[in-house]
Coordinates of C-alpha atoms and ligand atoms in Angstrom, one line a residue:
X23 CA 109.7 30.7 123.8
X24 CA 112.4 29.6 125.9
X25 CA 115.3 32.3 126.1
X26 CA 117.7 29.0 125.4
X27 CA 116.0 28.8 122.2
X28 CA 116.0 32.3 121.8
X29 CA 119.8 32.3 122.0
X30 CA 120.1 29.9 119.1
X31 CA 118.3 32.6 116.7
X32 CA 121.3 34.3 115.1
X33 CA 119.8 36.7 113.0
X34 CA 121.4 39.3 110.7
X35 CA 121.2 43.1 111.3
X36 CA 120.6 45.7 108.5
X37 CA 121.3 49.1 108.8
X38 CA 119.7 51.5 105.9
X39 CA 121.2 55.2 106.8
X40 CA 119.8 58.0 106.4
X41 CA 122.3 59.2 103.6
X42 CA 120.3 56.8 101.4
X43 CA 116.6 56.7 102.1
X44 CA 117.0 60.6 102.3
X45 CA 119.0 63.6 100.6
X46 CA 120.7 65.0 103.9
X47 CA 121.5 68.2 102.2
X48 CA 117.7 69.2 102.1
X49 CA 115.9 69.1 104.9
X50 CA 112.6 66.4 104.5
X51 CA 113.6 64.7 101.4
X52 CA 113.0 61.4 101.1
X53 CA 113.9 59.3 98.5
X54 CA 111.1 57.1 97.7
X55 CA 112.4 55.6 94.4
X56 CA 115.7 54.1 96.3
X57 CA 113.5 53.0 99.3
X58 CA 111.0 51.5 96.7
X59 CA 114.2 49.2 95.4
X60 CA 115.5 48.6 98.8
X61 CA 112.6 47.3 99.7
X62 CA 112.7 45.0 96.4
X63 CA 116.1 43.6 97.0
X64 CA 115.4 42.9 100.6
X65 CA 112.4 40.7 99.8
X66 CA 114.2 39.3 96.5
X67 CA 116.5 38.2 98.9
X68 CA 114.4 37.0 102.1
X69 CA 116.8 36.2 104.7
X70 CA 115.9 34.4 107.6
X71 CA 115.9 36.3 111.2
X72 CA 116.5 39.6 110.0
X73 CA 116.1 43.4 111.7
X74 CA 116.3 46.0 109.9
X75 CA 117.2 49.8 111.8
X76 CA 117.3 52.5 109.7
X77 CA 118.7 56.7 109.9
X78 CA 117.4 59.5 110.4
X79 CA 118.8 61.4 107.4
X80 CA 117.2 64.8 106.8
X81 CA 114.4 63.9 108.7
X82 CA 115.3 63.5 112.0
X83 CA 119.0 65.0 111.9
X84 CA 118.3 68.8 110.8
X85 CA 115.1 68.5 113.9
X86 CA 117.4 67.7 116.3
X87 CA 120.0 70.1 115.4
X88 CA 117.8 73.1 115.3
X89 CA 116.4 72.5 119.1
X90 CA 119.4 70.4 120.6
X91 CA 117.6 67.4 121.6
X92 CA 120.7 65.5 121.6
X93 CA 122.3 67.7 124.9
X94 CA 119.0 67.2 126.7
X95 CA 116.1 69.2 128.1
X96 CA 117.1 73.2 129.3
X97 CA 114.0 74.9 128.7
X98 CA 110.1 74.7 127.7
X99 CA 110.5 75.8 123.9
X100 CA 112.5 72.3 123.3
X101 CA 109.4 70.6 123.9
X102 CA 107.9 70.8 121.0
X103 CA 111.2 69.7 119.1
X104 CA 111.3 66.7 121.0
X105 CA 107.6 66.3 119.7
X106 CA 108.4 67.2 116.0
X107 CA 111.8 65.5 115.7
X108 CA 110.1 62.5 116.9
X109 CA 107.5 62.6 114.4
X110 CA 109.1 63.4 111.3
X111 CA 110.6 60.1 112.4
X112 CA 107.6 58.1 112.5
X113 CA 107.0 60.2 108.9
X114 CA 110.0 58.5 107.6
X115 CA 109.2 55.1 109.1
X116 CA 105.8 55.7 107.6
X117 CA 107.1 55.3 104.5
X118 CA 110.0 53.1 104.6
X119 CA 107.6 50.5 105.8
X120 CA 104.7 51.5 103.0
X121 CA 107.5 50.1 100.8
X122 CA 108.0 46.9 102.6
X123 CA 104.7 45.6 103.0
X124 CA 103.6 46.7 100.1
X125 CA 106.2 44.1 98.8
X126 CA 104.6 41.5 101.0
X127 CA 107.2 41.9 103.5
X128 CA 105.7 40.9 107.2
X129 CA 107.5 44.1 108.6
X130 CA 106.3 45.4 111.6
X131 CA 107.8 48.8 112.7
X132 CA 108.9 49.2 116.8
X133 CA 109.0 52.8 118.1
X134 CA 112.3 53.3 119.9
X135 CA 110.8 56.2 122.3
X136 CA 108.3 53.5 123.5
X137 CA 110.3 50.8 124.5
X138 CA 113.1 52.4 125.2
X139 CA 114.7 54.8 128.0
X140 CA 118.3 56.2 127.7
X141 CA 120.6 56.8 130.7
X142 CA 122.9 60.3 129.4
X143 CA 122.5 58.9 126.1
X144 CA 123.1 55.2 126.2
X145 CA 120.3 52.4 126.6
X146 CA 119.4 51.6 130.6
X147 CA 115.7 49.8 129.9
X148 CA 114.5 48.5 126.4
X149 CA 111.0 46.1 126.3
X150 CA 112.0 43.9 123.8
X151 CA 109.5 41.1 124.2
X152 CA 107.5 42.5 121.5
X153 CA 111.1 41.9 119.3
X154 CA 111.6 38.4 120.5
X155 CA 108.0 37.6 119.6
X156 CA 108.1 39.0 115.9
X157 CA 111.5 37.2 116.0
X158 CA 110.1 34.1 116.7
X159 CA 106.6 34.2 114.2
X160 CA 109.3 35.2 111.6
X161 CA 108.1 38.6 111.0
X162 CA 110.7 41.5 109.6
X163 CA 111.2 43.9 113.1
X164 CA 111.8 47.4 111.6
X165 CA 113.8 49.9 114.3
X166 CA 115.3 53.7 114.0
X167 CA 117.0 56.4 115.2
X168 CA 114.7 58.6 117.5
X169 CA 114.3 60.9 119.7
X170 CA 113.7 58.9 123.3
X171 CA 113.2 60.0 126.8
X172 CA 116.4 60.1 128.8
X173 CA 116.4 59.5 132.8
X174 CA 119.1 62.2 133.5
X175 CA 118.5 64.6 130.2
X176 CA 114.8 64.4 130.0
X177 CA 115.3 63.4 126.5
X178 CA 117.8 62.8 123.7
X179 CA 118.4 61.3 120.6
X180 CA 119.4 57.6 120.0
X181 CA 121.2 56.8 116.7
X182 CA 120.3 53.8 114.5
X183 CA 123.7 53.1 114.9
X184 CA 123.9 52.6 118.6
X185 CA 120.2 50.5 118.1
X186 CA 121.9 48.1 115.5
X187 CA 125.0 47.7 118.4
X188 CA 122.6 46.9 120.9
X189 CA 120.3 44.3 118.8
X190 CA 123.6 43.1 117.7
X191 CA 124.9 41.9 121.2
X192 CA 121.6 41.0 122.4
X193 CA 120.5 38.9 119.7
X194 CA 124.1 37.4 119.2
X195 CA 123.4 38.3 116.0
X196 CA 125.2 36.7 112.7
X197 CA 126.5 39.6 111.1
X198 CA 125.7 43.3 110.6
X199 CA 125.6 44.9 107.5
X200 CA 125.3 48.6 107.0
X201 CA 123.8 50.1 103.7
X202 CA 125.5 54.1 103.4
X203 CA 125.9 56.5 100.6
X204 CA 129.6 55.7 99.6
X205 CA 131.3 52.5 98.8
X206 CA 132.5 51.5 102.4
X207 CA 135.2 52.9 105.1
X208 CA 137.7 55.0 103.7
X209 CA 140.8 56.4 105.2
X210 CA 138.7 59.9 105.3
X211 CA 135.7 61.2 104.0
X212 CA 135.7 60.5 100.5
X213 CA 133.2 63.2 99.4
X214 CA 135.7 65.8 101.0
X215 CA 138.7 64.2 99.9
X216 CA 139.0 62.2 96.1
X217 CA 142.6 60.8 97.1
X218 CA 140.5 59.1 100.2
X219 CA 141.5 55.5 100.0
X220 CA 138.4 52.6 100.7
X221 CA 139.3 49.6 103.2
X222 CA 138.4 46.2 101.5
X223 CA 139.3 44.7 104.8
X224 CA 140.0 46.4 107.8
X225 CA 140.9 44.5 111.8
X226 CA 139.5 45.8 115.1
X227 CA 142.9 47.1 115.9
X228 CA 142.8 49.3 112.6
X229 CA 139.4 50.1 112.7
X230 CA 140.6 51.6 116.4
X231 CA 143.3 53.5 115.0
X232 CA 141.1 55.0 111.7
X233 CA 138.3 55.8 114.2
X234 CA 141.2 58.1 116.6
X235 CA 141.9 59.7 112.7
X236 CA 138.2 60.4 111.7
X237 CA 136.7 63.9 111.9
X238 CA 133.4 64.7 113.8
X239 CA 130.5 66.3 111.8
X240 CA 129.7 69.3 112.9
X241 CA 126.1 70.0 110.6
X242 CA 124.5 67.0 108.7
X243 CA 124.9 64.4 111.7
X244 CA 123.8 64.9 115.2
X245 CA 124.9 61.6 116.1
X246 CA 128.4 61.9 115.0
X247 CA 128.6 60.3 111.2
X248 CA 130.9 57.8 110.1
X249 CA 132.8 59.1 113.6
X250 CA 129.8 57.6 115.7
X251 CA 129.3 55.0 113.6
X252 CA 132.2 53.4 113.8
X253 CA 132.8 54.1 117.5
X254 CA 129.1 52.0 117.9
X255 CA 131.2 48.7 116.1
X256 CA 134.2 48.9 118.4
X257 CA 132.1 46.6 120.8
X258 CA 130.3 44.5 118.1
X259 CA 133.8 44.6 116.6
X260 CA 135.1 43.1 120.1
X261 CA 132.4 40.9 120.3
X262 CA 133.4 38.7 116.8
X263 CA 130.4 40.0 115.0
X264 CA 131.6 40.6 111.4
X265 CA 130.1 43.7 110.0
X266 CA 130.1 44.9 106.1
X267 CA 129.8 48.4 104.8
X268 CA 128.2 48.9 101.6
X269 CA 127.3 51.5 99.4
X270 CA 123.1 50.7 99.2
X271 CA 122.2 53.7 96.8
X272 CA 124.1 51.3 94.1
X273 CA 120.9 48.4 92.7
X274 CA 121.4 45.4 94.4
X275 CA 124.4 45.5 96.5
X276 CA 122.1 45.5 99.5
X277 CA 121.3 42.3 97.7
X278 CA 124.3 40.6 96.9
X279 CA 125.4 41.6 100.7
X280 CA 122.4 40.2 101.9
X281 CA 122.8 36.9 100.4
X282 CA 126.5 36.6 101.2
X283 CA 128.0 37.2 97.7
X284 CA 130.7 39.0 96.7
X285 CA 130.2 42.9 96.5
X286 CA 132.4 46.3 96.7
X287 CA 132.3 47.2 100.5
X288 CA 134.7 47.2 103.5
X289 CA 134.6 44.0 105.9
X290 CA 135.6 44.5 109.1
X291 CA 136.1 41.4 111.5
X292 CA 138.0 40.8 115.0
X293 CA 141.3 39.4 113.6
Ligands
ATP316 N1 136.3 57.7 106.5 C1 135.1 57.7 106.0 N2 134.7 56.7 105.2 C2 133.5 56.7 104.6 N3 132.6 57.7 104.8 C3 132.9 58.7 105.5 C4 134.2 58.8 106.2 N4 134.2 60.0 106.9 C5 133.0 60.6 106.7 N5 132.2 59.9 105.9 C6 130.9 60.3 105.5 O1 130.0 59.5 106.3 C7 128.7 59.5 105.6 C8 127.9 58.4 106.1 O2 127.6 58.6 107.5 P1 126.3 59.4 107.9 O3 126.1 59.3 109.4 O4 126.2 60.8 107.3 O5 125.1 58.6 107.2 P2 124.1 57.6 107.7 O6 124.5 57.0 109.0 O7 123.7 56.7 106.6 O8 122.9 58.6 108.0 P3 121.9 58.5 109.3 O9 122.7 58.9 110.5 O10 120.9 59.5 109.0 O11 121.4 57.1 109.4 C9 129.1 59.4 104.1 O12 128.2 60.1 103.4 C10 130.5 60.0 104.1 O13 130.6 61.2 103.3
MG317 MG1 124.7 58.7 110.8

């Protein structure tokens, strides 16, 4: 396919986090029930040129903490956390994409550590013509945070969020929509504070100053939480892709976002 075809392929971005497909405060628990009715909504609602990325939640997170994959390789005993944070990943995948095709969805899953190479954490090489093919034969491309092989750190971990950034700008895609644990953006973390107030609308120039206001995890997140997260939109942000933050453990809001109709969540645009 030509790429000038390519470029006319504006497909739409999902994010799934981890907070959902998984119960982040136990380590390995997946939540097969809400992945199950993810993965009903998403073919109930079929949208054309979609990717889906999803988290890492308790799978990959807790992994990565315990043998600091994220600062890079120091000594021999890490190796073997690269290998099983990794894994657990493909584990999770595993599963996530069970769901899918068993709901006749053409999802194919692509490994992150295999196509890609990080450069102190950000993306320097990613084979994507795999993704442009499976684009084009209209299959479902399923991404995720993992733990990839970095050419100054030896290795690191790569968030779903800075994947769906990436695949974003690439693909010039049509819109981005991330599927988290609480109803949208709020003016701080609504599960440590109840007066926390939720953004039904929110600018890049406000969505600058929130992200200078937001804490940094320091346990459940070893790529940052909402904090990283919203530091990977800035630049879709910039770019005029619109990107909505719903709460996908609630039934079919994935759905209704999906399909464009009106649901609680936070959308942030350029202007
Ligand atoms: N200002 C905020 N607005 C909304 N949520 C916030 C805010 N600050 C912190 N949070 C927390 O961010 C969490 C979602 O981000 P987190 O990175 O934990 O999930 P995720 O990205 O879905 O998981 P993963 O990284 O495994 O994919 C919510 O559970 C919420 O408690
Ligand atoms: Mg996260």
């Amino acid at each position: 396919m030509k790429e000038s075809r390519l470029r006319r392929v504006k497909p739409t971005i999902l994010k799934i986090g981890g907070s959902v497909i998984t119960d982040k405060s136990k380590e390995l628990q997946v939540r097969m029930q809400t992945i199950n009715r993810l993965a009903e909504e998403i073919h109930k609602a079929s949208t054309k040129n979609l990717i889906i990325v999803h988290g890492g939640g308790s799978f990959g997170h807790p992994l990565a903490q315990r043998y600091s994959i994220v600062e890079g390789f120091k000594e021999d005993k890490q190796k073997t956390g690269f290998s099983e944070t990794h894994h657990v990943m493909t584990v999770l995948n595993g599963l996530f994409m069970d769901a899918l095709i068993w709901h006749n969805i053409p999802a194919v899953s692509i490994t992150p550590s295999s196509c890609i190479v990080t450069k102190n954490g950000r993306i320097q090489c990613f084979e994507d013509a795999p993704l442009k093919i499976l684009l084009k034969m209209a299959f479902l491309p399923v991404l995720y945070g993992d733990a990839v092989l970095d050419s100054k750190l030896g290795f690191t971990i790569i968030s779903g969020d800075q994947l769906v950034s990436i695949l974003a700008i690439k693909f010039n895609a049509e819109r981005i929509i991330i599927g988290v644990d609480v109803d949208g953006l709020y003016d701080e973390d609504p599960k440590a504070e109840k007066s926390a107030k939720m953004f039904k609308y929110l600018t890049l120039e406000k969505l600058k100053k929130l992200h200078s206001k937001l804490d940094k995890p320091t346990t459940y997140d070893v790529t940052g939480g909402m904090f990283g997260k919203v530091a990977e939109l800035l630049p879709v942000i910039e770019h005029g892709i619109p990107v909505t933050i719903v709460n996908a453990t609630k039934p079919n809001y994935i759905y209704k976002a999906l399909e464009g109709r009106k649901v609680k969540s936070t959308l942030i645009g350029k202007e």
